[in-house]
mmCIF file of N, CA, C and O in Angstrom:
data_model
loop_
_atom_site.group_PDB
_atom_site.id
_atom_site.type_symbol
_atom_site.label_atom_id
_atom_site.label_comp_id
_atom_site.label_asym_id
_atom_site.label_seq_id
_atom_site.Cartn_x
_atom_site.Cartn_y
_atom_site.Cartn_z
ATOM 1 N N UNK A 1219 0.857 -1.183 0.000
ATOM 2 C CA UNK A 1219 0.000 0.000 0.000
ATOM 3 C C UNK A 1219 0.899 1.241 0.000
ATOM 4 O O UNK A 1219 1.949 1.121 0.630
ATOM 5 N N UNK A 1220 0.671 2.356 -0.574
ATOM 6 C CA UNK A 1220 1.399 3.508 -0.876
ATOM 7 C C UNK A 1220 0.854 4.206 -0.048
ATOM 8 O O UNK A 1220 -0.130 3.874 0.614
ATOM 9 N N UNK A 1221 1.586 5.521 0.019
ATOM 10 C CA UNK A 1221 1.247 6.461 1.389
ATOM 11 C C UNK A 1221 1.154 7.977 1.169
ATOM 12 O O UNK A 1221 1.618 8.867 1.882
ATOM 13 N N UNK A 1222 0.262 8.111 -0.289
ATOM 14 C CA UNK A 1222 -0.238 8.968 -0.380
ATOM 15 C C UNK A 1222 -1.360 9.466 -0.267
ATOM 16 O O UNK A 1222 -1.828 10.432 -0.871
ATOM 17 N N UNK A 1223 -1.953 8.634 0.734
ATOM 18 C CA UNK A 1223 -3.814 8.923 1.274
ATOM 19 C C UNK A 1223 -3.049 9.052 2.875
ATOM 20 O O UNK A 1223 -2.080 8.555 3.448
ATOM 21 N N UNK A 1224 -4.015 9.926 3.142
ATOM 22 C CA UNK A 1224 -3.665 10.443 4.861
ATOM 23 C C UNK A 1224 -4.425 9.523 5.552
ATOM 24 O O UNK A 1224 -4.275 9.118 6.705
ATOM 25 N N UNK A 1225 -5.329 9.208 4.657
ATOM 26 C CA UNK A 1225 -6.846 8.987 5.780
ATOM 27 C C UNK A 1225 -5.999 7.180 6.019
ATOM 28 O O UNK A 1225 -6.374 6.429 6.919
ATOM 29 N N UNK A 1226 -4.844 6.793 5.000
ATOM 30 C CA UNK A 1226 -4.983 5.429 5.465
ATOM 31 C C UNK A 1226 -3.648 5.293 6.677
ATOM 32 O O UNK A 1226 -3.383 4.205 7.190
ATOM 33 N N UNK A 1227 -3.097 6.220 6.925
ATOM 34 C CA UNK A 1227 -1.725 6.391 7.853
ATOM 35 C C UNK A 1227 -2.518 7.022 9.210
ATOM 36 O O UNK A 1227 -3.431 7.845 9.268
ATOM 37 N N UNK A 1228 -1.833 6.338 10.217
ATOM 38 C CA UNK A 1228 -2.245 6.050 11.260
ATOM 39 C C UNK A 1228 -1.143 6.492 12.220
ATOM 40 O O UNK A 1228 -0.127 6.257 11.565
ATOM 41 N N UNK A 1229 -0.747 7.007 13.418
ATOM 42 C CA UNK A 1229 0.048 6.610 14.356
ATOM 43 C C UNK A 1229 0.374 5.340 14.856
ATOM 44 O O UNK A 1229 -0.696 4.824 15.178
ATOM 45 N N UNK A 1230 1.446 4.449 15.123
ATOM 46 C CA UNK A 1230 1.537 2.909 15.409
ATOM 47 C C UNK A 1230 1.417 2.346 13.832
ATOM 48 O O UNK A 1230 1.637 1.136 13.886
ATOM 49 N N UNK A 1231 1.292 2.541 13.177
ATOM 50 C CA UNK A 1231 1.342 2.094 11.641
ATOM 51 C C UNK A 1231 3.108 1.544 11.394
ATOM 52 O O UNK A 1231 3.962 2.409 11.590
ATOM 53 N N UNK A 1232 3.427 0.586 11.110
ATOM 54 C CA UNK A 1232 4.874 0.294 10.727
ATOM 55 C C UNK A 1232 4.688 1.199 9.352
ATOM 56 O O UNK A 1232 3.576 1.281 8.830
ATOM 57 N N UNK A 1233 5.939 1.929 8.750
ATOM 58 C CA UNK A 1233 5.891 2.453 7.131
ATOM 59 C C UNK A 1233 7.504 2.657 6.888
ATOM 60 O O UNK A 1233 8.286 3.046 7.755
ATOM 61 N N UNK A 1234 7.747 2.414 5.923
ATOM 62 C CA UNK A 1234 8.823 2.994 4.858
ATOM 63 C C UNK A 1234 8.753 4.070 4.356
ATOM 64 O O UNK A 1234 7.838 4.164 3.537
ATOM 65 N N UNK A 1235 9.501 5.172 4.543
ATOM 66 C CA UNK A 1235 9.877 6.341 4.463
ATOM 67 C C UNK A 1235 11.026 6.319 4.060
ATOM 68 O O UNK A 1235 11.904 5.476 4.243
ATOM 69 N N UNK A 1236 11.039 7.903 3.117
ATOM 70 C CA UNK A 1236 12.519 8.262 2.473
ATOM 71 C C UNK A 1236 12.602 9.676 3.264
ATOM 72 O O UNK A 1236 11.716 10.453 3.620
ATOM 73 N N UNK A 1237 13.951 9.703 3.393
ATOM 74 C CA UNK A 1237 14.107 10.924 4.127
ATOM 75 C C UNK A 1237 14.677 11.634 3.382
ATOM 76 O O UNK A 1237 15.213 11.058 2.435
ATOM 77 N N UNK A 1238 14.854 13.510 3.478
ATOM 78 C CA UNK A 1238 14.721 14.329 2.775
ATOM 79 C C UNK A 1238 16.574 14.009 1.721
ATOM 80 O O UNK A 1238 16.927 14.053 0.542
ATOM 81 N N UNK A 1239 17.250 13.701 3.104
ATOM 82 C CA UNK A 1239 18.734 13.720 1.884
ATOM 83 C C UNK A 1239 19.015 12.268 1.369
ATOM 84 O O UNK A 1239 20.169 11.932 1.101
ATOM 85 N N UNK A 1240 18.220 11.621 1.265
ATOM 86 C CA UNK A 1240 17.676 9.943 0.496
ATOM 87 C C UNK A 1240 16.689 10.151 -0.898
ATOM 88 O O UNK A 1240 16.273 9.292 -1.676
ATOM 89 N N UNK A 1241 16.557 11.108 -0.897
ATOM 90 C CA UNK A 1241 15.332 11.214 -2.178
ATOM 91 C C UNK A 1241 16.031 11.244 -3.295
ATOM 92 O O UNK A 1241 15.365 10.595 -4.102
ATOM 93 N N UNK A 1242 17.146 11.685 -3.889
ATOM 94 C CA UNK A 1242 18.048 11.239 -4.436
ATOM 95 C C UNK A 1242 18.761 9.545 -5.151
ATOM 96 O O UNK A 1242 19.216 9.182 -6.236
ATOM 97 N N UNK A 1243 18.480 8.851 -3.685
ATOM 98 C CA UNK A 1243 18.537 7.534 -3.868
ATOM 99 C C UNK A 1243 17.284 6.732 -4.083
ATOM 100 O O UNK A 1243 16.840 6.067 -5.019
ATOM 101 N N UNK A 1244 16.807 7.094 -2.655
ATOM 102 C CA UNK A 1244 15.439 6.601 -2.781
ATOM 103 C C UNK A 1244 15.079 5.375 -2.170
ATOM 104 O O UNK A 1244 14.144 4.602 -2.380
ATOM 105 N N UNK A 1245 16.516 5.359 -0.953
ATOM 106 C CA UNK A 1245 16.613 4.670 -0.091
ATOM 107 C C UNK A 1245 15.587 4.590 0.931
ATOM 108 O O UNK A 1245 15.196 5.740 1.130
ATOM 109 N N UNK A 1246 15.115 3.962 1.497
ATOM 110 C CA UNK A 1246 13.878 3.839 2.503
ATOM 111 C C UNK A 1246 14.375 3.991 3.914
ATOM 112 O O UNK A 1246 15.584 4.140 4.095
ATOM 113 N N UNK A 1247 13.534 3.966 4.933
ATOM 114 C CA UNK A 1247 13.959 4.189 6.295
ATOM 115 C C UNK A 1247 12.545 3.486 6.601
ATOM 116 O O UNK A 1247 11.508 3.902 6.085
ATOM 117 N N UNK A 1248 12.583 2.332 7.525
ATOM 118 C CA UNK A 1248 11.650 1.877 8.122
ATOM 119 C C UNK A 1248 11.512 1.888 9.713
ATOM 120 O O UNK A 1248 12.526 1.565 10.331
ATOM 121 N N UNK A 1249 10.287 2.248 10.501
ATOM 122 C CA UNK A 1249 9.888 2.925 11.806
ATOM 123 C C UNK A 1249 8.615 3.165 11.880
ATOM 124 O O UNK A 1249 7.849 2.963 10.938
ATOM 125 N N UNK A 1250 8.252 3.635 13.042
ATOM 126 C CA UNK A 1250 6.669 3.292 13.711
ATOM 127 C C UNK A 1250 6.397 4.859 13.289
ATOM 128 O O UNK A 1250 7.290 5.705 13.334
ATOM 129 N N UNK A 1251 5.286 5.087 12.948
ATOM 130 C CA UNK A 1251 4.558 6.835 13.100
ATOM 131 C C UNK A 1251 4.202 7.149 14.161
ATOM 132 O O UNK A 1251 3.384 6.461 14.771
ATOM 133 N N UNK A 1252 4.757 8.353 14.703
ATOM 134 C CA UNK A 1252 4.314 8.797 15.577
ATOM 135 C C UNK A 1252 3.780 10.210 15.459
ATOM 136 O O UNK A 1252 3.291 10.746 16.453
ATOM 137 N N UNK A 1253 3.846 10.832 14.317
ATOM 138 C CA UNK A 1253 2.716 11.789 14.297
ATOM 139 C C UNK A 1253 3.206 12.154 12.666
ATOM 140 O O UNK A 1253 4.299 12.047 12.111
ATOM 141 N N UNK A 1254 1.344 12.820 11.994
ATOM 142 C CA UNK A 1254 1.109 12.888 10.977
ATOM 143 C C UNK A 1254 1.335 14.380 10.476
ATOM 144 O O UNK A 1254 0.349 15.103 10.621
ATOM 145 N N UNK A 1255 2.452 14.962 9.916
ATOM 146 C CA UNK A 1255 2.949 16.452 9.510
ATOM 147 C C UNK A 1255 1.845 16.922 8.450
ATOM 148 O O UNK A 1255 1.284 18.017 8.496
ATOM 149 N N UNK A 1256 1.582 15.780 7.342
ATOM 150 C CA UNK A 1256 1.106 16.730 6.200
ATOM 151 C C UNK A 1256 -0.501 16.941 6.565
ATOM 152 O O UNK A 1256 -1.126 16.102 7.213
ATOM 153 N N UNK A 1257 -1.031 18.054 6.112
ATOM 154 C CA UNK A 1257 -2.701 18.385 6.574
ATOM 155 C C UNK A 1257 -3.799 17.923 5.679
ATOM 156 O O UNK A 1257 -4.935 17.505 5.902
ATOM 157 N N UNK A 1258 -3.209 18.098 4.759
ATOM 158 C CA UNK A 1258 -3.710 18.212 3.163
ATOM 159 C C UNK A 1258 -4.490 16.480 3.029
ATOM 160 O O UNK A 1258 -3.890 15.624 3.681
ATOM 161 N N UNK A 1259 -5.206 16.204 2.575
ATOM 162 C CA UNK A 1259 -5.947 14.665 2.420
ATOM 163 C C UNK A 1259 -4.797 13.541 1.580
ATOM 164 O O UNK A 1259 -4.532 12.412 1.992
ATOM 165 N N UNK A 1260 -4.269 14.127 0.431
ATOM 166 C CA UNK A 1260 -3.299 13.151 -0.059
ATOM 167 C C UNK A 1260 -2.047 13.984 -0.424
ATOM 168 O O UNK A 1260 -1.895 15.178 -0.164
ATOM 169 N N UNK A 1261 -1.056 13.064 -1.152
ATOM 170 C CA UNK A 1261 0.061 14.302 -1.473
ATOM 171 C C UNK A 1261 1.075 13.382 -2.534
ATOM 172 O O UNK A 1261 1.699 12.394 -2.149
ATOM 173 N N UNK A 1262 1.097 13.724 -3.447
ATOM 174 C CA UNK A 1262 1.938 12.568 -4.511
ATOM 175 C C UNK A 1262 2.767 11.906 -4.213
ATOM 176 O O UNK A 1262 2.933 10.718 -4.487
ATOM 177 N N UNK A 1263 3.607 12.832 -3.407
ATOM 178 C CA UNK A 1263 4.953 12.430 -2.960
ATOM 179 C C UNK A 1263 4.904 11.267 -1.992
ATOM 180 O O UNK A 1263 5.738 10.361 -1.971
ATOM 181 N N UNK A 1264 3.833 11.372 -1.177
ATOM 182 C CA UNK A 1264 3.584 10.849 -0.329
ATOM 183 C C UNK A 1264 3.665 11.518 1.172
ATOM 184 O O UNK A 1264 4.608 12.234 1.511
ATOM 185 N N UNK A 1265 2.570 11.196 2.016
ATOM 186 C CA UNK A 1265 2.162 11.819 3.797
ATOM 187 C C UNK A 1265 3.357 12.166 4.142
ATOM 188 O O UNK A 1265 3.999 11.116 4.176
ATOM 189 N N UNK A 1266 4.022 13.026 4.414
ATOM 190 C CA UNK A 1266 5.186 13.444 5.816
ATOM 191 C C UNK A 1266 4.787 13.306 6.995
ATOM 192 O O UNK A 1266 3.943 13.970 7.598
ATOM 193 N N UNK A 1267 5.780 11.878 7.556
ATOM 194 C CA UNK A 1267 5.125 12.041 9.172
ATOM 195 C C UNK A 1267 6.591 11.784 9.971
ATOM 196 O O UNK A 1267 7.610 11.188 9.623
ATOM 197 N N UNK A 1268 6.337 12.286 10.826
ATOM 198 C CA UNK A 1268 7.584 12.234 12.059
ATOM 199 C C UNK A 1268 7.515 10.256 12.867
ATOM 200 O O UNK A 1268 6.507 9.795 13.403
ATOM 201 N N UNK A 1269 8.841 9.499 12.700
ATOM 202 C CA UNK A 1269 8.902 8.141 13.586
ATOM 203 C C UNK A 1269 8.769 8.324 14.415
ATOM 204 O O UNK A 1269 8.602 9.526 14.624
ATOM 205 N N UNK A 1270 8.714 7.482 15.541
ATOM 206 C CA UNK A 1270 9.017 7.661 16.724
ATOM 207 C C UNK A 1270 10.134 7.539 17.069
ATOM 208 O O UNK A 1270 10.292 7.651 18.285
ATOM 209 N N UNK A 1271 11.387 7.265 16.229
ATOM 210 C CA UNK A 1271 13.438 7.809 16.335
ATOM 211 C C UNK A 1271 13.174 9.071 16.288
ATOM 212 O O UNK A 1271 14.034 9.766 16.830
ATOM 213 N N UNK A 1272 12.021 9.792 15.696
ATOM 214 C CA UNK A 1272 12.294 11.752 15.586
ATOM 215 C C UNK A 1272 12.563 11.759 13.856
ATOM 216 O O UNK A 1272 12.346 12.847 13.323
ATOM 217 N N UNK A 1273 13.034 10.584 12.916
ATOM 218 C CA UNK A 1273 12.777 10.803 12.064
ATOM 219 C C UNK A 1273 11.731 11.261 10.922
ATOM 220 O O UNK A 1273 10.668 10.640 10.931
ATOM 221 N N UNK A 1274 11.882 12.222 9.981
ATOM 222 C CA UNK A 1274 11.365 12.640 8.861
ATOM 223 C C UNK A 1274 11.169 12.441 7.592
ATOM 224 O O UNK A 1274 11.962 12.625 6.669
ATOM 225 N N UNK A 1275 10.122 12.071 7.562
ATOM 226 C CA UNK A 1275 9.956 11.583 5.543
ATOM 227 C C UNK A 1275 8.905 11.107 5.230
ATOM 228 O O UNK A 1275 7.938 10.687 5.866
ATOM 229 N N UNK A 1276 9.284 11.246 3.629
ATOM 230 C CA UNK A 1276 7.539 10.925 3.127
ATOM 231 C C UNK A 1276 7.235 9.328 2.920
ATOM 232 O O UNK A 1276 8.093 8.569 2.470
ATOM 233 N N UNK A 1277 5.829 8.871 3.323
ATOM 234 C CA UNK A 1277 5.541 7.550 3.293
ATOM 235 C C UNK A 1277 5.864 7.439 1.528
ATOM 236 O O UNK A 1277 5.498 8.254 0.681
ATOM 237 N N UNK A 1278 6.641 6.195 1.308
ATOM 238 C CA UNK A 1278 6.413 5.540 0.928
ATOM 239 C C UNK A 1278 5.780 4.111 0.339
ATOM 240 O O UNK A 1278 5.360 3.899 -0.798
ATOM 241 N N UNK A 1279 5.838 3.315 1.335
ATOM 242 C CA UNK A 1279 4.996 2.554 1.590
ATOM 243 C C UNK A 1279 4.484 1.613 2.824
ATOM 244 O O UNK A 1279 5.381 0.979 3.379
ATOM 245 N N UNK A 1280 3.123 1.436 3.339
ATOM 246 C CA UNK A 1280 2.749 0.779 4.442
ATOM 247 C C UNK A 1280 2.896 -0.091 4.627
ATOM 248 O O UNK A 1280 2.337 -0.926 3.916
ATOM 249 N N UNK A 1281 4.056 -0.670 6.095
ATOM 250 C CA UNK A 1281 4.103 -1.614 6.020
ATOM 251 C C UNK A 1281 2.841 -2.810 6.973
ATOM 252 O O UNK A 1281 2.989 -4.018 6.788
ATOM 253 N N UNK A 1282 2.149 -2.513 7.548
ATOM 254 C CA UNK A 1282 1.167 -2.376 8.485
ATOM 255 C C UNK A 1282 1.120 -2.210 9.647
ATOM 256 O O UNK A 1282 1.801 -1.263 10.040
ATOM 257 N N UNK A 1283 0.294 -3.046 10.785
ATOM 258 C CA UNK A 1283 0.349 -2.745 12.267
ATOM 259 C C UNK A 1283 1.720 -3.156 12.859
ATOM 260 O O UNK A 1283 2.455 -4.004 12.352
ATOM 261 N N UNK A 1284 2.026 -2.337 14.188
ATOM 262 C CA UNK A 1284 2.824 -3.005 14.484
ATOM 263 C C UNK A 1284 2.274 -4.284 15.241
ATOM 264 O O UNK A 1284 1.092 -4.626 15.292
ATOM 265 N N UNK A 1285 3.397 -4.947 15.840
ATOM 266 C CA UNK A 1285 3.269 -6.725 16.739
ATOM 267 C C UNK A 1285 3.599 -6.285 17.745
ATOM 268 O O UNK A 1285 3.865 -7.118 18.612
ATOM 269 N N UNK A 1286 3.770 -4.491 18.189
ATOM 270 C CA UNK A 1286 4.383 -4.608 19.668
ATOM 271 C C UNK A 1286 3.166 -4.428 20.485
ATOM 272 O O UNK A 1286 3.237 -4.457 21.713
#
């Protein structure tokens, strides 16, 4: 699932994210959401949400709930 709908990103959601000096590569970063930055309903790029490491970036793709 891709992570350019807000309504489907959640806090506690596992997701793959690229972070801003990775977009270039297009390397992923995987981590829990802990809060949802973008306001807007969808966004091409994909949702900006903050991990719970404090990391930044746009969903790429959902990985689902977490197991913790």
């Amino acid at each position: 699932m891709n992570g350019q709908q807000r309504s489907a990103i959640k806090p506690g959601l596992q997701v793959a994210i690229v972070l801003k000096h990775d977009q270039a590569t297009g390397k992923t970063t995987t981590g829990i959401v802990k809060d949802i930055l973008t306001k807007s309903p969808n966004h091409p790029h994909g949702i900006k949400v903050r991990l719970v490491s404090g990391e930044v970036g746009r969903v790429k793709q959902i990985l689902g709930p977490t197991n913790a």
